[in-house]
Amino acid sequence: MIRVRVFGDANALARALARDLARRLRRNPRLVLGLPTGRTPIPLYDELVRLHAAGRVTFSRATTFNLDEFLGLDARDPRSYRSFMQHHLFDHVDLTRRRIHFLNGATDNVAGECARYERTIARVGGIDLQILGLGLNGHVGFNEPARALAAQTHCVRLTSASRRANAAIFGNRVRAVPRRALSMGMATILHARRLVLIATGASKARCVERMINGPVTPRLPASFLQLHTNAEVWLDRAAAERRNELL
Ligand code: GLP
């Protein structure tokens, strides 16, 4: 059963999750975090930066793994997810560089890079807390709706819906969005000890309702969260709208 928490707005959600993370980091400074990109986590990262500046959280011994990266983009490319994370979080907190882990979008050995990521996650003992966003089409990371899902970190062909959703990073030119990406697989994600998926805004409401109440199906990868024993979905009121209608 997915546990659902609803907050008044996106900022209240971000504040609560940042405080939750800060508490967990105080209890276990070596926490291993899985992190998403996208618009949804920006208020969370802002809040973590604020708490860090106020001396209320340190990441000095924490480890992070990001979910995904565009294939063909170098980490220093301003449109890469790595640059997004530098800009919104990494440049402003005390994470140790060698404990920040990212898929290398510029690799010329895709299979080797995916295997390296899986090995690195295993070597640190797995992910304690994986934070997830939700694609408008129900993807998590870049596990796109399909007839079947890949279990492990893999290379994925992006759907046109996902390329459209990411066009803003590429000057609103959908054709400039890479056609492929590297992403943790569904099993990589489900092996995390705790999952917190965050979704805000009315545009996500339909998908949220299907994720929580619908069948577990690769056509909606986020529905696989129903199989996890410690999965939570944190919503603002707008994203929870349809769910409330059904209750
Ligand atoms: C991107 C990322 C996902 C993210 C999703 C939602 O495509 N690959 O990991 O969760 O989009 O983005 P947003 O939060 O902007 O709606």
mmCIF file of C-alpha atoms and ligand atoms in Angstrom:
data_model
loop_
_atom_site.group_PDB
_atom_site.id
_atom_site.type_symbol
_atom_site.label_atom_id
_atom_site.label_comp_id
_atom_site.label_asym_id
_atom_site.label_seq_id
_atom_site.Cartn_x
_atom_site.Cartn_y
_atom_site.Cartn_z
ATOM 1 C CA MET A 1 0.000 0.000 0.000
ATOM 2 C CA ILE A 2 1.449 3.370 -0.988
ATOM 3 C CA ARG A 3 1.224 5.869 1.876
ATOM 4 C CA VAL A 4 -0.058 9.240 0.702
ATOM 5 C CA ARG A 5 0.567 12.636 2.327
ATOM 6 C CA VAL A 6 -1.124 15.777 1.078
ATOM 7 C CA PHE A 7 0.204 19.304 1.734
ATOM 8 C CA GLY A 8 -1.432 22.692 1.239
ATOM 9 C CA ASP A 9 0.991 23.695 -1.501
ATOM 10 C CA ALA A 10 4.313 22.815 -3.135
ATOM 11 C CA ASN A 11 6.328 24.939 -0.690
ATOM 12 C CA ALA A 12 4.810 23.292 2.387
ATOM 13 C CA LEU A 13 5.674 19.903 0.867
ATOM 14 C CA ALA A 14 9.260 21.028 0.157
ATOM 15 C CA ARG A 15 9.735 22.366 3.692
ATOM 16 C CA ALA A 16 8.434 19.145 5.275
ATOM 17 C CA LEU A 17 10.596 16.897 3.087
ATOM 18 C CA ALA A 18 13.713 19.033 3.643
ATOM 19 C CA ARG A 19 13.158 18.822 7.416
ATOM 20 C CA ASP A 20 12.627 15.053 7.153
ATOM 21 C CA LEU A 21 15.912 14.724 5.205
ATOM 22 C CA ALA A 22 17.768 16.936 7.692
ATOM 23 C CA ARG A 23 16.538 14.766 10.573
ATOM 24 C CA ARG A 24 17.610 11.566 8.828
ATOM 25 C CA LEU A 25 21.022 13.036 8.010
ATOM 26 C CA ARG A 26 21.516 13.960 11.668
ATOM 27 C CA ARG A 27 20.674 10.392 12.687
ATOM 28 C CA ASN A 28 22.757 8.844 9.885
ATOM 29 C CA PRO A 29 25.311 11.272 8.390
ATOM 30 C CA ARG A 30 26.350 8.569 5.888
ATOM 31 C CA LEU A 31 22.880 8.461 4.326
ATOM 32 C CA VAL A 32 22.784 7.360 0.670
ATOM 33 C CA LEU A 33 20.299 9.474 -1.253
ATOM 34 C CA GLY A 34 18.798 8.967 -4.708
ATOM 35 C CA LEU A 35 17.902 12.280 -6.349
ATOM 36 C CA PRO A 36 15.645 13.403 -9.217
ATOM 37 C CA THR A 37 15.740 16.384 -11.577
ATOM 38 C CA GLY A 38 12.753 18.267 -13.025
ATOM 39 C CA ARG A 39 10.787 21.290 -11.860
ATOM 40 C CA THR A 40 9.114 19.501 -8.960
ATOM 41 C CA PRO A 41 12.185 19.058 -6.701
ATOM 42 C CA ILE A 42 13.455 22.649 -7.155
ATOM 43 C CA PRO A 43 11.642 23.996 -4.030
ATOM 44 C CA LEU A 44 13.049 21.017 -2.069
ATOM 45 C CA TYR A 45 16.605 21.796 -3.198
ATOM 46 C CA ASP A 46 16.063 25.516 -2.406
ATOM 47 C CA GLU A 47 14.930 24.575 1.075
ATOM 48 C CA LEU A 48 17.889 22.212 1.646
ATOM 49 C CA VAL A 49 20.277 24.982 0.550
ATOM 50 C CA ARG A 50 18.555 27.331 3.009
ATOM 51 C CA LEU A 51 18.776 24.820 5.880
ATOM 52 C CA HIS A 52 22.448 24.209 5.055
ATOM 53 C CA ALA A 53 23.211 27.948 5.048
ATOM 54 C CA ALA A 54 21.485 28.207 8.434
ATOM 55 C CA GLY A 55 23.755 25.430 9.778
ATOM 56 C CA ARG A 56 20.855 23.038 10.240
ATOM 57 C CA VAL A 57 21.988 20.294 7.868
ATOM 58 C CA THR A 58 25.310 18.941 6.660
ATOM 59 C CA PHE A 59 25.890 16.592 3.732
ATOM 60 C CA SER A 60 29.624 16.192 4.392
ATOM 61 C CA ARG A 61 29.460 12.406 4.780
ATOM 62 C CA ALA A 62 26.362 11.736 2.643
ATOM 63 C CA THR A 63 26.388 10.046 -0.769
ATOM 64 C CA THR A 64 24.107 10.831 -3.711
ATOM 65 C CA PHE A 65 23.092 9.041 -6.898
ATOM 66 C CA ASN A 66 21.054 10.830 -9.536
ATOM 67 C CA LEU A 67 18.428 8.897 -11.422
ATOM 68 C CA ASP A 68 19.201 9.740 -15.000
ATOM 69 C CA GLU A 69 21.100 11.757 -17.600
ATOM 70 C CA PHE A 70 20.710 12.588 -21.295
ATOM 71 C CA LEU A 71 22.900 10.507 -23.579
ATOM 72 C CA GLY A 72 25.364 12.563 -25.587
ATOM 73 C CA LEU A 73 25.686 15.433 -23.112
ATOM 74 C CA ASP A 74 28.882 16.055 -21.214
ATOM 75 C CA ALA A 75 28.543 16.744 -17.462
ATOM 76 C CA ARG A 76 29.690 20.353 -18.079
ATOM 77 C CA ASP A 77 27.066 20.953 -20.752
ATOM 78 C CA PRO A 78 24.696 23.537 -19.214
ATOM 79 C CA ARG A 79 21.715 21.453 -20.430
ATOM 80 C CA SER A 80 22.838 18.273 -18.662
ATOM 81 C CA TYR A 81 21.031 17.048 -15.561
ATOM 82 C CA ARG A 82 24.425 17.168 -13.841
ATOM 83 C CA SER A 83 24.574 20.945 -14.469
ATOM 84 C CA PHE A 84 21.002 21.265 -13.200
ATOM 85 C CA MET A 85 22.020 19.569 -9.939
ATOM 86 C CA GLN A 86 25.175 21.699 -9.613
ATOM 87 C CA HIS A 87 23.090 24.817 -10.061
ATOM 88 C CA HIS A 88 20.221 23.889 -7.729
ATOM 89 C CA LEU A 89 22.019 21.924 -5.006
ATOM 90 C CA PHE A 90 25.594 20.684 -5.324
ATOM 91 C CA ASP A 91 27.234 24.137 -5.685
ATOM 92 C CA HIS A 92 25.567 25.329 -2.479
ATOM 93 C CA VAL A 93 25.998 22.485 0.015
ATOM 94 C CA ASP A 94 28.956 20.588 1.488
ATOM 95 C CA LEU A 95 28.628 17.279 -0.373
ATOM 96 C CA THR A 96 32.032 15.703 -1.046
ATOM 97 C CA ARG A 97 32.637 15.601 -4.785
ATOM 98 C CA ARG A 98 33.694 11.948 -4.851
ATOM 99 C CA ARG A 99 30.460 10.945 -3.137
ATOM 100 C CA ILE A 100 28.285 12.598 -5.814
ATOM 101 C CA HIS A 101 27.427 9.943 -8.391
ATOM 102 C CA PHE A 102 26.050 10.567 -11.855
ATOM 103 C CA LEU A 103 25.584 8.604 -15.035
ATOM 104 C CA ASN A 104 28.072 9.852 -17.628
ATOM 105 C CA GLY A 105 26.019 10.961 -20.642
ATOM 106 C CA ALA A 106 29.193 11.412 -22.711
ATOM 107 C CA THR A 107 30.262 7.783 -22.395
ATOM 108 C CA ASP A 108 31.219 5.827 -25.497
ATOM 109 C CA ASN A 109 30.592 2.554 -23.639
ATOM 110 C CA VAL A 110 26.920 2.629 -22.683
ATOM 111 C CA ALA A 111 26.707 -0.931 -21.333
ATOM 112 C CA GLY A 112 29.898 -0.469 -19.313
ATOM 113 C CA GLU A 113 28.684 2.826 -17.874
ATOM 114 C CA CYS A 114 25.338 1.319 -16.808
ATOM 115 C CA ALA A 115 27.088 -1.658 -15.188
ATOM 116 C CA ARG A 116 29.519 0.691 -13.410
ATOM 117 C CA TYR A 117 26.567 2.605 -11.902
ATOM 118 C CA GLU A 118 24.922 -0.570 -10.597
ATOM 119 C CA ARG A 119 28.250 -1.710 -9.102
ATOM 120 C CA THR A 120 28.809 1.636 -7.400
ATOM 121 C CA ILE A 121 25.329 1.613 -5.852
ATOM 122 C CA ALA A 122 25.930 -1.939 -4.598
ATOM 123 C CA ARG A 123 29.377 -1.044 -3.252
ATOM 124 C CA VAL A 124 27.999 1.665 -0.950
ATOM 125 C CA GLY A 125 25.349 -0.754 0.344
ATOM 126 C CA GLY A 126 22.365 0.431 -1.706
ATOM 127 C CA ILE A 127 20.217 3.557 -1.607
ATOM 128 C CA ASP A 128 18.612 4.450 1.733
ATOM 129 C CA LEU A 129 16.146 7.023 0.465
ATOM 130 C CA GLN A 130 15.206 7.496 -3.169
ATOM 131 C CA ILE A 131 13.335 10.675 -3.992
ATOM 132 C CA LEU A 132 11.385 10.539 -7.246
ATOM 133 C CA GLY A 133 9.506 12.914 -9.499
ATOM 134 C CA LEU A 134 6.658 11.828 -11.756
ATOM 135 C CA GLY A 135 6.627 12.295 -15.518
ATOM 136 C CA LEU A 136 3.344 13.468 -17.054
ATOM 137 C CA ASN A 137 3.223 10.104 -18.838
ATOM 138 C CA GLY A 138 3.872 8.168 -15.615
ATOM 139 C CA HIS A 139 7.622 7.708 -16.022
ATOM 140 C CA VAL A 140 9.986 7.588 -13.063
ATOM 141 C CA GLY A 141 13.607 8.464 -13.751
ATOM 142 C CA PHE A 142 13.497 7.844 -17.478
ATOM 143 C CA ASN A 143 11.664 4.513 -17.258
ATOM 144 C CA GLU A 144 9.192 5.294 -20.007
ATOM 145 C CA PRO A 145 5.765 3.633 -20.461
ATOM 146 C CA ALA A 146 6.330 0.513 -22.562
ATOM 147 C CA ARG A 147 5.268 -3.107 -23.025
ATOM 148 C CA ALA A 148 8.090 -4.131 -20.689
ATOM 149 C CA LEU A 149 10.461 -2.340 -18.326
ATOM 150 C CA ALA A 150 14.210 -2.756 -17.868
ATOM 151 C CA ALA A 151 15.210 -3.837 -14.370
ATOM 152 C CA GLN A 152 18.746 -2.446 -14.255
ATOM 153 C CA THR A 153 20.354 0.843 -15.239
ATOM 154 C CA HIS A 154 20.040 1.066 -18.998
ATOM 155 C CA CYS A 155 19.852 3.237 -22.090
ATOM 156 C CA VAL A 156 16.321 4.316 -23.013
ATOM 157 C CA ARG A 157 14.746 5.836 -26.124
ATOM 158 C CA LEU A 158 12.782 8.870 -24.921
ATOM 159 C CA THR A 159 9.109 9.154 -25.837
ATOM 160 C CA SER A 160 8.000 12.283 -27.689
ATOM 161 C CA ALA A 161 6.010 13.227 -24.549
ATOM 162 C CA SER A 162 9.215 13.240 -22.477
ATOM 163 C CA ARG A 163 11.149 15.133 -25.136
ATOM 164 C CA ARG A 164 8.389 17.748 -25.184
ATOM 165 C CA ALA A 165 8.380 17.928 -21.361
ATOM 166 C CA ASN A 166 12.142 18.561 -21.373
ATOM 167 C CA ALA A 167 12.177 21.040 -24.273
ATOM 168 C CA ALA A 168 12.452 24.074 -21.952
ATOM 169 C CA ILE A 169 16.051 23.081 -21.109
ATOM 170 C CA PHE A 170 16.829 23.092 -24.848
ATOM 171 C CA GLY A 171 15.489 26.557 -25.724
ATOM 172 C CA ASN A 172 11.984 25.116 -26.251
ATOM 173 C CA ARG A 173 13.245 23.206 -29.302
ATOM 174 C CA VAL A 174 11.866 19.674 -28.975
ATOM 175 C CA ARG A 175 14.140 18.503 -31.811
ATOM 176 C CA ALA A 176 17.199 19.589 -29.827
ATOM 177 C CA VAL A 177 16.286 17.254 -26.924
ATOM 178 C CA PRO A 178 18.458 14.105 -27.083
ATOM 179 C CA ARG A 179 16.619 11.010 -28.284
ATOM 180 C CA ARG A 180 18.205 8.759 -25.710
ATOM 181 C CA ALA A 181 19.034 8.844 -22.015
ATOM 182 C CA LEU A 182 20.617 6.690 -19.343
ATOM 183 C CA SER A 183 18.405 5.820 -16.398
ATOM 184 C CA MET A 184 18.356 3.685 -13.290
ATOM 185 C CA GLY A 185 16.074 0.728 -13.967
ATOM 186 C CA MET A 186 12.841 -0.113 -12.188
ATOM 187 C CA ALA A 187 14.580 -2.684 -9.951
ATOM 188 C CA THR A 188 17.415 -0.244 -9.165
ATOM 189 C CA ILE A 189 14.731 2.152 -7.920
ATOM 190 C CA LEU A 190 12.639 -0.454 -6.100
ATOM 191 C CA HIS A 191 15.700 -1.741 -4.220
ATOM 192 C CA ALA A 192 15.979 1.547 -2.305
ATOM 193 C CA ARG A 193 15.004 1.091 1.329
ATOM 194 C CA ARG A 194 12.526 3.974 1.246
ATOM 195 C CA LEU A 195 10.873 5.715 -1.704
ATOM 196 C CA VAL A 196 9.328 9.176 -1.626
ATOM 197 C CA LEU A 197 7.691 10.269 -4.874
ATOM 198 C CA ILE A 198 6.761 13.949 -5.021
ATOM 199 C CA ALA A 199 4.187 15.383 -7.416
ATOM 200 C CA THR A 200 2.718 18.871 -7.486
ATOM 201 C CA GLY A 201 0.245 20.739 -9.691
ATOM 202 C CA ALA A 202 -3.049 19.816 -11.342
ATOM 203 C CA SER A 203 -1.347 18.472 -14.480
ATOM 204 C CA LYS A 204 -0.133 15.453 -12.475
ATOM 205 C CA ALA A 205 -3.513 14.644 -10.828
ATOM 206 C CA ARG A 206 -4.693 12.064 -13.366
ATOM 207 C CA CYS A 207 -1.395 10.231 -13.367
ATOM 208 C CA VAL A 208 -1.258 10.284 -9.546
ATOM 209 C CA GLU A 209 -4.683 8.687 -9.317
ATOM 210 C CA ARG A 210 -3.707 5.902 -11.758
ATOM 211 C CA MET A 211 -0.392 5.357 -9.980
ATOM 212 C CA ILE A 212 -2.054 4.853 -6.592
ATOM 213 C CA ASN A 213 -5.350 3.162 -7.469
ATOM 214 C CA GLY A 214 -4.780 1.625 -10.887
ATOM 215 C CA PRO A 215 -3.240 -1.711 -11.854
ATOM 216 C CA VAL A 216 0.522 -2.257 -11.692
ATOM 217 C CA THR A 217 1.488 -1.925 -15.330
ATOM 218 C CA PRO A 218 4.579 -1.080 -17.392
ATOM 219 C CA ARG A 219 2.268 1.315 -19.251
ATOM 220 C CA LEU A 220 2.536 3.466 -16.098
ATOM 221 C CA PRO A 221 5.972 2.755 -14.612
ATOM 222 C CA ALA A 222 5.185 4.725 -11.423
ATOM 223 C CA SER A 223 2.488 2.132 -10.587
ATOM 224 C CA PHE A 224 5.345 -0.254 -9.666
ATOM 225 C CA LEU A 225 5.710 1.740 -6.443
ATOM 226 C CA GLN A 226 2.690 -0.258 -5.247
ATOM 227 C CA LEU A 227 5.025 -3.268 -4.997
ATOM 228 C CA HIS A 228 7.375 -1.551 -2.540
ATOM 229 C CA THR A 229 6.854 -2.054 1.191
ATOM 230 C CA ASN A 230 8.069 1.420 2.147
ATOM 231 C CA ALA A 231 6.829 3.793 -0.548
ATOM 232 C CA GLU A 232 5.281 7.201 0.047
ATOM 233 C CA VAL A 233 3.714 9.699 -2.307
ATOM 234 C CA TRP A 234 3.817 13.333 -1.198
ATOM 235 C CA LEU A 235 1.400 15.622 -3.032
ATOM 236 C CA ASP A 236 0.162 19.163 -2.975
ATOM 237 C CA ARG A 237 -3.611 19.688 -3.016
ATOM 238 C CA ALA A 238 -3.751 20.208 -6.775
ATOM 239 C CA ALA A 239 -2.000 16.907 -7.562
ATOM 240 C CA ALA A 240 -4.221 15.088 -5.035
ATOM 241 C CA GLU A 241 -7.437 16.478 -6.527
ATOM 242 C CA ARG A 242 -8.638 13.372 -8.365
ATOM 243 C CA ARG A 243 -7.644 11.060 -5.567
ATOM 244 C CA ASN A 244 -9.876 13.015 -3.181
ATOM 245 C CA GLU A 245 -12.775 12.839 -5.642
ATOM 246 C CA LEU A 246 -12.547 9.061 -5.556
ATOM 247 C CA LEU A 247 -12.430 8.701 -1.773
HETATM 248 C C1 GLP B 1 12.124 14.386 -16.240
HETATM 249 C C2 GLP B 1 13.016 13.448 -15.395
HETATM 250 C C3 GLP B 1 12.243 12.762 -14.318
HETATM 251 C C4 GLP B 1 11.319 13.767 -13.634
HETATM 252 C C5 GLP B 1 10.254 14.196 -14.598
HETATM 253 C C6 GLP B 1 9.225 15.168 -14.046
HETATM 254 O O1 GLP B 1 11.894 13.923 -17.514
HETATM 255 N N1 GLP B 1 13.731 12.490 -16.174
HETATM 256 O O2 GLP B 1 13.127 12.136 -13.404
HETATM 257 O O3 GLP B 1 10.736 13.193 -12.507
HETATM 258 O O4 GLP B 1 10.833 14.704 -15.772
HETATM 259 O O5 GLP B 1 9.591 16.468 -14.249
HETATM 260 P P1 GLP B 1 8.848 17.709 -13.601
HETATM 261 O O6 GLP B 1 9.155 17.639 -12.150
HETATM 262 O O7 GLP B 1 9.478 18.889 -14.274
HETATM 263 O O8 GLP B 1 7.404 17.552 -13.908
#
